[in-house]
Amino acid sequence: MKTVEHFVEKFVPENYNLFLDINRAEKSFSGNVAVSGEALDNRVSFHQKDLAIKSVLLDNQELTFTMDNENEALHIELPETGSMTLVFEFAGKITDNMTGMYPSYYTVEGVKKEVISTQFESHFAREVFPSIDEPEAKATFDLSLKFDQEEGEIALSNMPEVNAERRQETGLWTFATSPRMSSYLLAFAAGDLHGKTAHTKNGTLVGSYATKAHKLSEVEFSLDIAVRVIEFYEDYFGVKYPIPQSLHVALPDFSAGAMENWGLVTYREVYLLVDENSTVTSRQQVALVVAHEVAHQWFGNLVTMKWWDDLWLNESFANMMEYVSINAIEPTWNIFEDFQTSGVPLALKRDATDGVQSVHVAVNHPDEINTLFDPAIVYAKGSRLMHMLRRWLGDATFTKGLNAYFTKHQYSNTIGRDLWNALADASGKDVAAFMNSWLEQSGYPVVTVSLENDTLKISQKQFFIGEHEEKGRLWHVPLNSNWSGLPDTLTEESIEIPNYSQLASQNTGALRFNTENTAHYITDYQGELLDNILNELTELDNISKLQIVQERRLLAESGEISYSALVSLVKALAHETSYLVAAGIRSVLNGLELFVESDTEEEVAFKKLVGELSQSNYDRLGFEKHDGESDEDEMVRQITLTNALYSGNEDAVAKASQIFDEHRDNLANIPAAVRALVLNNQIKHHESKELTILYLETYIATTDGNFKRQIANALSNTKDADTLASLLAKWQDKDVVKPQDLAMSWYYTFLRNDFAQETVWNWAKENWNWIKAALGGDMSFDKFVIYPANIFKTSQRLDEYKAFFEPQLSDMAISRNISMGIKEIAARVALIEAEKVAVNTAIKEAIN
Ligand code: BES
Ligand code: ZN
C-alpha cells in the first residue's frame, strides 16, 4: 500500500495571509500567499494540485523549488530552518468538478449566472493555494479576494468582512483573521447571493443565504433552526460558539450534502431551503442537516481529528448530535424515530456483509480518503455506536466528559483515545475497552436467546448476510433488557442463567433485549421466547414493533429463518397507525416484492396483499390533509398511498389522476406531500409523449431540488423506448441534469425499473469513461458501483456485474464496493432461489 508523508512534520504553519484574484468569466484565478511558520528541516514540502507556481520567496529572495505533481506537492530547499515567512505566487484554473474552487450554475429570469464557492474537505485546499493541507496543520487565515464582481454581488467567508469602506473603492474583500483551524475548513462564496440574518442570545450573527433564483422566504426556516441549535449546543457542551458568525449558504452545484466550513457552512439547496409547498420530511431533513453541520463547529472545527483515520470522531459524533439537538428543540417531531427508519436499517444491512470496513480505518493515501465517507458505516453505524455509548454513560456524564474534552483540546487535534479518556474520567468506566470492540472490528453480533430446562442461554456470534468467513469476533454487548435481574453486558461468547421461571415471575411482559434499539446488534429469540413477544406484539411501543420487524427481516435475509415468516408478521400489524410501523411494513413489502415476478398470478396476489395491508390507513387518511392533523399522519399517508396505488386501488388511482388534472398547468402546486405519488401515478396510467415532455420541461425550469427529484423519479416509470432513449441522451447534458443529481435522482430510479434496467445498465457500461471523468472526484462516483448491487437480483445480472467490475478491482476508490457488491447480489440471487416458493405460498394464504 502506498503511504504518504505528513508535511507538517517538516513545516508547521502558523498563519496564511492569502490573496486571490478570481476571474469567473475566464475560469481562472491567481494569487499569493504568505505562509509564516516554523521550518523543522531544510527541505520542506507544501501541497499543491494543478497550480502554476510562479515563485517562492523568502525575505524577497527567490528559492529553488521542484514540482511533484504525482504527490500533489512542491518541495523547497531552504537556506535555514526556524521561524520564517514564505511567499508563494501562483495561478490556477477553475474547473467544474465541485472540489477546490468551483462554479455553480443557475438561471435567474432567463439569465445564466454563476456563483463561485469552495469545497476543501477532505484535501482540496491544495487546488487553490499552496498549503500544508493536513488536518493537523492548524493555522490562522487572513483571506482577501477580488472577483469579476457585478452590481449587487457579494462575497462571504468564514469570518466577517473588515475594511468594507476600502472595498467600495478597490473591490477588495477582506475578512477578519480566522481562529486556528485546519485548511479543509477554509471557505468563501462569491456571487449574486441574498439572505437573512438574526442573532443568537449570545450575540452570534447567524445568516442563511441562497442565490437570487430563490425567494428570500426560503431561507427563513433554516435560519430559525440554526439560531436555536447554536443556542442548544452552547448549553449542552457548556462551550460558547467560538467565532462571531455562523453563515449558511445553499449552492446550486454541490457534491456532498453539506459542508461544515467554520462560520460559512455550505449546502446542497435541498438541505437548506424550504418553500411554502414542502413536506414534513424535507423540513425535518433540513433541520437535521443544519444541526449536523453546526455540531461540527465544535466537534471537527474547534477540536479536529489528527488524521483522516479518525474521521469518525467528526462524522459519527455530528450524526448523533443532529438527533440529540433536534429532539431537544422540536420534541414533538420524535426525531429519534427517523433514525430508526433510516440510519439503523442502513447500518444493519451494510455491516452484515463480509468485507465491510470498520468505523475506525487506517488510511494512508489521499485516494483512500474519499472511501472513508461510507454513509452506512462512518455515519449510520458510527452514530449508532455514539447513541449506544451515550445511553451506557447517561446523558449527564456524557456532557460532563464532552465539556472537559472541548476545554482541554480546543483549537488542537485529537485521536479517539483522547475522547475515551475524557469520558472515562467523567464516568469512572472503561470507555476505551467498551468502544474499541465496536470501532475497531467490522460487523456486529446477533445475540441468540433460548430456553432449555429452565435455563436461559444468551450467546453472541457475528451476523452475516451472504458468503463470509467466520472470524470469531466478540463484542461488549450492552443487553439493555426490559427485565431486571440480568447482566448489563455480555462480553463472553455465551452465558447461562438458571431459574428462568423465577426470573419471569419477578418481571412483567415478554423478555426483550436492546430496548429502544440503541445498541448495534440484533436478537434472535428462539422458541417460546419468540412466541411470547409475538403474542404481545401489538401492545409493544412503536420502536420495539419496528425493531422486531427489522430483526426478523435481517434474520430472513441471512437464511436463519424463512422469509415467508415475514408475511404473517406484517399482517399482524396491518391496523397500526404509527409511521414507524408503516415504514417497517413498507420495507418488508419491498423485500417480498423481490420474490414476485411481473405479470404473474403471484403478482396479482401480492398486490392484493399490499392493498389489504394498507386499507385501514387508507380509509383513515385518504388523500387530503385534515385540519389539525399531525405531521406523522402526513408521513403515514405517503406510505399508505404508495401501497394503495401499487395495489391498483381504483379509488386511489382515480383520485391521484384527478389531482393531476387540477394542477396540470402548474405541477409545482400539487401539494408537496402527495406530489411524488401523483406524478408517478399519472405516468403509470396515462403516459404520453406530451406528458413526459411536460415533466422534463418542468424539471428544467424549476429551482426546487425536491420537486426535481420527484419528477426524475416519476419519469423512471416510462414504458416508452423512445422516451427512454431521449432522456438518456440528456444525462450528459449539464444544462438539464446537474452532475450532482445524476446518480441518486436518475441512475438509481431508472435502474430500479424493470423496463429501463437493461438499457440504463448498458448506458453506464458504455459511458463508464465519461462517468469516471465527470464524477471521478465526486462523492457520488461510487454510487455507480453501489446502486446496481442494491438492485440486481438475477444470476445473469450477477455475471454481468462481475464481468464489468472485477477488472476494476485494483481501483482503490471503488475496490471494496465492488467486492461487497458481488457478495450482495449473490446473496440476493441465492435467497430468491431458496425462498421463492415458500414466500409466494405464504402470500397466497395471507390474502382474504
Ligand atoms: N464533512 C461532511 C461533508 C463532506 C463529506 C465533505 C465528504 C467532504 C467529503 C459534512 O459534515 C457531512 O457529513 N455531510 C453529509 C450530510 C450530513 C447531514 C449527513 C453529506 O454530505 O452527506
Ligand atoms: Zn459531517
Short mmCIF file of N, CA and C in Angstrom, two decimals, residues 96-209:
data_model
loop_
_atom_site.label_atom_id
_atom_site.label_comp_id
_atom_site.label_asym_id
_atom_site.label_seq_id
_atom_site.Cartn_x
_atom_site.Cartn_y
_atom_site.Cartn_z
N ASP A 96 -14.89 22.33 -13.10
CA ASP A 96 -16.28 22.05 -12.71
C ASP A 96 -16.44 20.87 -11.77
N ASN A 97 -15.35 20.33 -11.22
CA ASN A 97 -15.55 19.05 -10.53
C ASN A 97 -16.02 19.15 -9.07
N MET A 98 -16.43 20.34 -8.67
CA MET A 98 -17.04 20.54 -7.35
C MET A 98 -16.07 20.31 -6.19
N THR A 99 -14.77 20.41 -6.47
CA THR A 99 -13.78 20.44 -5.38
C THR A 99 -12.91 21.68 -5.58
N GLY A 100 -12.15 22.03 -4.55
CA GLY A 100 -11.34 23.25 -4.63
C GLY A 100 -12.26 24.45 -4.77
N MET A 101 -11.96 25.31 -5.77
CA MET A 101 -12.84 26.45 -6.05
C MET A 101 -13.61 26.11 -7.33
N TYR A 102 -14.94 26.23 -7.30
CA TYR A 102 -15.68 25.80 -8.49
C TYR A 102 -16.94 26.65 -8.66
N PRO A 103 -17.45 26.72 -9.89
CA PRO A 103 -18.67 27.49 -10.14
C PRO A 103 -19.93 26.64 -9.93
N SER A 104 -20.99 27.29 -9.50
CA SER A 104 -22.33 26.69 -9.54
C SER A 104 -23.10 27.43 -10.61
N TYR A 105 -23.85 26.69 -11.39
CA TYR A 105 -24.57 27.31 -12.50
C TYR A 105 -26.06 27.39 -12.18
N TYR A 106 -26.65 28.54 -12.51
CA TYR A 106 -28.10 28.67 -12.31
C TYR A 106 -28.62 29.78 -13.20
N THR A 107 -29.93 29.90 -13.26
CA THR A 107 -30.55 30.87 -14.16
C THR A 107 -31.54 31.71 -13.37
N VAL A 108 -31.48 33.01 -13.54
CA VAL A 108 -32.49 33.87 -12.94
C VAL A 108 -33.16 34.66 -14.05
N GLU A 109 -34.45 34.52 -14.14
CA GLU A 109 -35.22 35.18 -15.20
C GLU A 109 -34.55 35.05 -16.56
N GLY A 110 -34.20 33.85 -16.89
CA GLY A 110 -33.63 33.57 -18.21
C GLY A 110 -32.16 33.93 -18.36
N VAL A 111 -31.56 34.56 -17.36
CA VAL A 111 -30.14 34.93 -17.47
C VAL A 111 -29.28 33.88 -16.75
N LYS A 112 -28.30 33.36 -17.45
CA LYS A 112 -27.41 32.36 -16.84
C LYS A 112 -26.40 33.04 -15.93
N LYS A 113 -26.25 32.50 -14.74
CA LYS A 113 -25.32 33.10 -13.78
C LYS A 113 -24.44 32.04 -13.14
N GLU A 114 -23.41 32.55 -12.46
CA GLU A 114 -22.50 31.64 -11.74
C GLU A 114 -22.18 32.20 -10.37
N VAL A 115 -22.19 31.34 -9.39
CA VAL A 115 -21.66 31.73 -8.10
C VAL A 115 -20.43 30.85 -7.88
N ILE A 116 -19.37 31.48 -7.32
CA ILE A 116 -18.12 30.74 -7.09
C ILE A 116 -18.05 30.36 -5.62
N SER A 117 -17.68 29.12 -5.34
CA SER A 117 -17.52 28.76 -3.94
C SER A 117 -16.47 27.66 -3.82
N THR A 118 -16.28 27.20 -2.60
CA THR A 118 -15.19 26.26 -2.34
C THR A 118 -15.70 24.97 -1.69
N GLN A 119 -14.95 23.91 -1.89
CA GLN A 119 -15.15 22.65 -1.14
C GLN A 119 -13.75 22.11 -0.88
N PHE A 120 -13.26 22.31 0.33
CA PHE A 120 -11.86 21.94 0.63
C PHE A 120 -11.74 20.60 1.36
N GLU A 121 -12.79 20.13 2.03
CA GLU A 121 -12.67 18.81 2.64
C GLU A 121 -12.78 17.76 1.52
N SER A 122 -11.98 16.71 1.53
CA SER A 122 -11.03 16.43 2.57
C SER A 122 -9.64 17.04 2.32
N HIS A 123 -9.22 17.12 1.05
CA HIS A 123 -7.86 17.61 0.81
C HIS A 123 -7.81 18.38 -0.51
N PHE A 124 -8.67 19.42 -0.57
CA PHE A 124 -8.76 20.16 -1.81
C PHE A 124 -8.37 21.63 -1.68
N ALA A 125 -7.94 22.06 -0.49
CA ALA A 125 -7.41 23.42 -0.37
C ALA A 125 -6.21 23.55 -1.29
N ARG A 126 -5.49 22.45 -1.46
CA ARG A 126 -4.29 22.44 -2.30
C ARG A 126 -4.59 22.76 -3.75
N GLU A 127 -5.86 22.68 -4.16
CA GLU A 127 -6.21 23.05 -5.54
C GLU A 127 -6.30 24.57 -5.69
N VAL A 128 -6.30 25.29 -4.57
CA VAL A 128 -6.49 26.74 -4.63
C VAL A 128 -5.26 27.53 -4.18
N PHE A 129 -4.52 27.01 -3.22
CA PHE A 129 -3.27 27.70 -2.81
C PHE A 129 -2.31 26.70 -2.19
N PRO A 130 -1.02 26.98 -2.29
CA PRO A 130 -0.04 26.07 -1.69
C PRO A 130 -0.22 26.07 -0.18
N SER A 131 -0.27 24.90 0.42
CA SER A 131 -0.59 24.84 1.84
C SER A 131 -0.12 23.52 2.41
N ILE A 132 -0.04 23.46 3.73
CA ILE A 132 0.16 22.17 4.38
C ILE A 132 -1.25 21.66 4.61
N ASP A 133 -1.73 20.86 3.68
CA ASP A 133 -3.16 20.56 3.59
C ASP A 133 -3.46 19.27 4.36
N GLU A 134 -3.22 19.32 5.64
CA GLU A 134 -3.44 18.17 6.52
C GLU A 134 -4.16 18.67 7.76
N PRO A 135 -5.09 17.88 8.31
CA PRO A 135 -5.90 18.40 9.43
C PRO A 135 -5.06 18.85 10.63
N GLU A 136 -3.93 18.22 10.81
CA GLU A 136 -3.14 18.58 11.99
C GLU A 136 -2.43 19.92 11.86
N ALA A 137 -2.26 20.39 10.62
CA ALA A 137 -1.51 21.63 10.40
C ALA A 137 -2.43 22.83 10.61
N LYS A 138 -2.87 23.05 11.84
CA LYS A 138 -3.78 24.16 12.10
C LYS A 138 -3.05 25.50 12.05
N ALA A 139 -3.70 26.51 11.51
CA ALA A 139 -3.11 27.84 11.42
C ALA A 139 -4.24 28.85 11.36
N THR A 140 -3.91 30.12 11.50
CA THR A 140 -4.91 31.16 11.28
C THR A 140 -4.84 31.59 9.81
N PHE A 141 -5.95 32.12 9.31
CA PHE A 141 -6.02 32.52 7.90
C PHE A 141 -6.50 33.96 7.80
N ASP A 142 -5.77 34.75 7.00
CA ASP A 142 -6.24 36.09 6.64
C ASP A 142 -6.52 36.07 5.16
N LEU A 143 -7.81 36.07 4.82
CA LEU A 143 -8.17 35.95 3.39
C LEU A 143 -8.63 37.29 2.85
N SER A 144 -8.13 37.64 1.67
CA SER A 144 -8.74 38.73 0.93
C SER A 144 -8.92 38.28 -0.51
N LEU A 145 -9.94 38.78 -1.15
CA LEU A 145 -10.18 38.35 -2.54
C LEU A 145 -10.86 39.42 -3.36
N LYS A 146 -10.64 39.28 -4.65
CA LYS A 146 -11.30 40.10 -5.67
C LYS A 146 -11.95 39.15 -6.65
N PHE A 147 -13.07 39.56 -7.20
CA PHE A 147 -13.61 38.74 -8.29
C PHE A 147 -14.28 39.63 -9.32
N ASP A 148 -14.57 39.10 -10.47
CA ASP A 148 -15.20 39.92 -11.51
C ASP A 148 -16.64 40.19 -11.07
N GLN A 149 -16.72 41.13 -10.16
CA GLN A 149 -17.95 41.39 -9.41
C GLN A 149 -18.90 42.26 -10.21
N GLU A 150 -20.17 41.89 -10.18
CA GLU A 150 -21.17 42.74 -10.82
C GLU A 150 -22.05 43.38 -9.77
N GLU A 151 -22.76 44.39 -10.20
CA GLU A 151 -23.68 45.12 -9.35
C GLU A 151 -24.48 44.18 -8.43
N GLY A 152 -24.44 44.46 -7.14
CA GLY A 152 -25.28 43.71 -6.20
C GLY A 152 -24.66 42.42 -5.70
N GLU A 153 -23.53 42.01 -6.26
CA GLU A 153 -22.93 40.74 -5.85
C GLU A 153 -22.13 40.91 -4.55
N ILE A 154 -22.01 39.80 -3.84
CA ILE A 154 -21.31 39.85 -2.55
C ILE A 154 -20.33 38.68 -2.41
N ALA A 155 -19.47 38.81 -1.40
CA ALA A 155 -18.58 37.69 -1.07
C ALA A 155 -18.72 37.39 0.42
N LEU A 156 -18.69 36.11 0.76
CA LEU A 156 -18.78 35.66 2.15
C LEU A 156 -17.60 34.74 2.43
N SER A 157 -17.17 34.73 3.68
CA SER A 157 -16.12 33.79 4.06
C SER A 157 -16.33 33.35 5.50
N ASN A 158 -15.38 32.63 6.06
CA ASN A 158 -15.53 32.11 7.41
C ASN A 158 -15.78 33.22 8.44
N MET A 159 -15.07 34.35 8.22
CA MET A 159 -15.11 35.43 9.22
C MET A 159 -15.79 36.65 8.63
N PRO A 160 -16.21 37.60 9.49
CA PRO A 160 -16.85 38.81 8.98
C PRO A 160 -15.89 39.64 8.15
N GLU A 161 -16.47 40.46 7.29
CA GLU A 161 -15.65 41.35 6.47
C GLU A 161 -15.04 42.44 7.34
N VAL A 162 -13.81 42.87 7.00
CA VAL A 162 -13.24 44.08 7.60
C VAL A 162 -12.91 45.03 6.45
N ASN A 163 -12.80 46.32 6.77
CA ASN A 163 -12.42 47.29 5.74
C ASN A 163 -13.40 47.39 4.58
N ALA A 164 -14.68 47.39 4.92
CA ALA A 164 -15.69 47.45 3.85
C ALA A 164 -15.59 48.77 3.07
N GLU A 165 -15.16 49.84 3.75
CA GLU A 165 -15.06 51.14 3.04
C GLU A 165 -14.02 51.07 1.93
N ARG A 166 -12.88 50.47 2.28
CA ARG A 166 -11.84 50.35 1.26
C ARG A 166 -12.35 49.54 0.07
N ARG A 167 -13.15 48.52 0.38
CA ARG A 167 -13.66 47.66 -0.69
C ARG A 167 -14.49 48.45 -1.71
N GLN A 168 -15.24 49.47 -1.18
CA GLN A 168 -16.06 50.28 -2.10
C GLN A 168 -15.18 50.88 -3.19
N GLU A 169 -13.93 51.24 -2.84
CA GLU A 169 -13.04 51.86 -3.84
C GLU A 169 -12.24 50.83 -4.63
N THR A 170 -11.78 49.81 -3.93
CA THR A 170 -10.82 48.91 -4.58
C THR A 170 -11.44 47.60 -5.06
N GLY A 171 -12.60 47.27 -4.57
CA GLY A 171 -13.20 45.97 -4.93
C GLY A 171 -12.57 44.81 -4.18
N LEU A 172 -11.72 45.12 -3.21
CA LEU A 172 -11.02 44.06 -2.49
C LEU A 172 -11.80 43.68 -1.24
N TRP A 173 -12.23 42.43 -1.16
CA TRP A 173 -12.95 41.93 0.02
C TRP A 173 -11.91 41.39 1.00
N THR A 174 -11.96 41.87 2.25
CA THR A 174 -11.00 41.42 3.25
C THR A 174 -11.76 40.87 4.43
N PHE A 175 -11.32 39.74 4.93
CA PHE A 175 -12.04 39.10 6.04
C PHE A 175 -11.13 39.03 7.27
N ALA A 176 -11.76 39.11 8.43
CA ALA A 176 -11.03 39.09 9.69
C ALA A 176 -10.24 37.78 9.83
N THR A 177 -9.22 37.83 10.66
CA THR A 177 -8.38 36.65 10.88
C THR A 177 -9.21 35.50 11.45
N SER A 178 -9.04 34.34 10.88
CA SER A 178 -9.80 33.17 11.37
C SER A 178 -9.17 32.66 12.66
N PRO A 179 -9.90 31.81 13.39
CA PRO A 179 -9.24 31.12 14.50
C PRO A 179 -8.25 30.09 13.94
N ARG A 180 -7.47 29.52 14.83
CA ARG A 180 -6.57 28.43 14.42
C ARG A 180 -7.41 27.26 13.94
N MET A 181 -7.22 26.88 12.70
CA MET A 181 -8.07 25.81 12.16
C MET A 181 -7.36 25.05 11.04
N SER A 182 -7.93 23.92 10.65
CA SER A 182 -7.35 23.11 9.58
C SER A 182 -7.70 23.72 8.23
N SER A 183 -6.83 23.47 7.24
CA SER A 183 -7.03 24.06 5.91
C SER A 183 -8.34 23.59 5.28
N TYR A 184 -8.83 22.40 5.62
CA TYR A 184 -10.03 21.90 4.94
C TYR A 184 -11.28 22.68 5.32
N LEU A 185 -11.15 23.57 6.33
CA LEU A 185 -12.31 24.33 6.80
C LEU A 185 -12.39 25.74 6.24
N LEU A 186 -11.39 26.15 5.48
CA LEU A 186 -11.44 27.49 4.89
C LEU A 186 -12.50 27.49 3.78
N ALA A 187 -13.20 28.62 3.63
CA ALA A 187 -14.24 28.67 2.59
C ALA A 187 -14.54 30.09 2.19
N PHE A 188 -15.05 30.25 0.97
CA PHE A 188 -15.66 31.51 0.58
C PHE A 188 -16.71 31.23 -0.48
N ALA A 189 -17.59 32.20 -0.66
CA ALA A 189 -18.60 32.11 -1.71
C ALA A 189 -18.78 33.51 -2.25
N ALA A 190 -18.85 33.64 -3.58
CA ALA A 190 -18.96 34.97 -4.18
C ALA A 190 -19.93 34.93 -5.34
N GLY A 191 -20.82 35.91 -5.37
CA GLY A 191 -21.77 35.97 -6.47
C GLY A 191 -23.05 36.70 -6.04
N ASP A 192 -24.09 36.47 -6.82
CA ASP A 192 -25.34 37.21 -6.62
C ASP A 192 -26.21 36.53 -5.56
N LEU A 193 -25.73 36.57 -4.33
CA LEU A 193 -26.42 35.87 -3.24
C LEU A 193 -27.25 36.85 -2.43
N HIS A 194 -28.32 36.34 -1.84
CA HIS A 194 -29.04 37.15 -0.86
C HIS A 194 -29.45 36.27 0.31
N GLY A 195 -29.74 36.91 1.45
CA GLY A 195 -30.05 36.10 2.61
C GLY A 195 -30.68 36.91 3.72
N LYS A 196 -30.93 36.24 4.82
CA LYS A 196 -31.50 36.89 6.00
C LYS A 196 -30.59 36.59 7.19
N THR A 197 -30.60 37.48 8.15
CA THR A 197 -29.75 37.26 9.32
C THR A 197 -30.53 37.44 10.62
N ALA A 198 -29.96 36.92 11.69
CA ALA A 198 -30.53 37.06 13.03
C ALA A 198 -29.37 36.92 14.01
N HIS A 199 -29.67 37.07 15.29
CA HIS A 199 -28.61 36.89 16.29
C HIS A 199 -29.03 35.87 17.33
N THR A 200 -28.06 35.13 17.86
CA THR A 200 -28.37 34.24 18.98
C THR A 200 -28.38 35.08 20.25
N LYS A 201 -28.85 34.45 21.33
CA LYS A 201 -28.87 35.15 22.63
C LYS A 201 -27.50 35.70 22.99
N ASN A 202 -26.46 34.97 22.62
CA ASN A 202 -25.10 35.39 22.95
C ASN A 202 -24.51 36.35 21.94
N GLY A 203 -25.29 36.75 20.95
CA GLY A 203 -24.82 37.77 20.02
C GLY A 203 -24.14 37.26 18.76
N THR A 204 -24.11 35.96 18.56
CA THR A 204 -23.53 35.45 17.30
C THR A 204 -24.43 35.83 16.13
N LEU A 205 -23.80 36.35 15.06
CA LEU A 205 -24.55 36.67 13.86
C LEU A 205 -24.82 35.38 13.09
N VAL A 206 -26.10 35.10 12.82
CA VAL A 206 -26.46 33.90 12.06
C VAL A 206 -27.11 34.34 10.76
N GLY A 207 -26.73 33.71 9.66
CA GLY A 207 -27.32 34.10 8.38
C GLY A 207 -27.60 32.89 7.52
N SER A 208 -28.63 33.00 6.68
CA SER A 208 -28.91 31.92 5.74
C SER A 208 -29.07 32.53 4.35
N TYR A 209 -28.34 32.01 3.37
CA TYR A 209 -28.23 32.63 2.05
C TYR A 209 -28.52 31.64 0.93
#
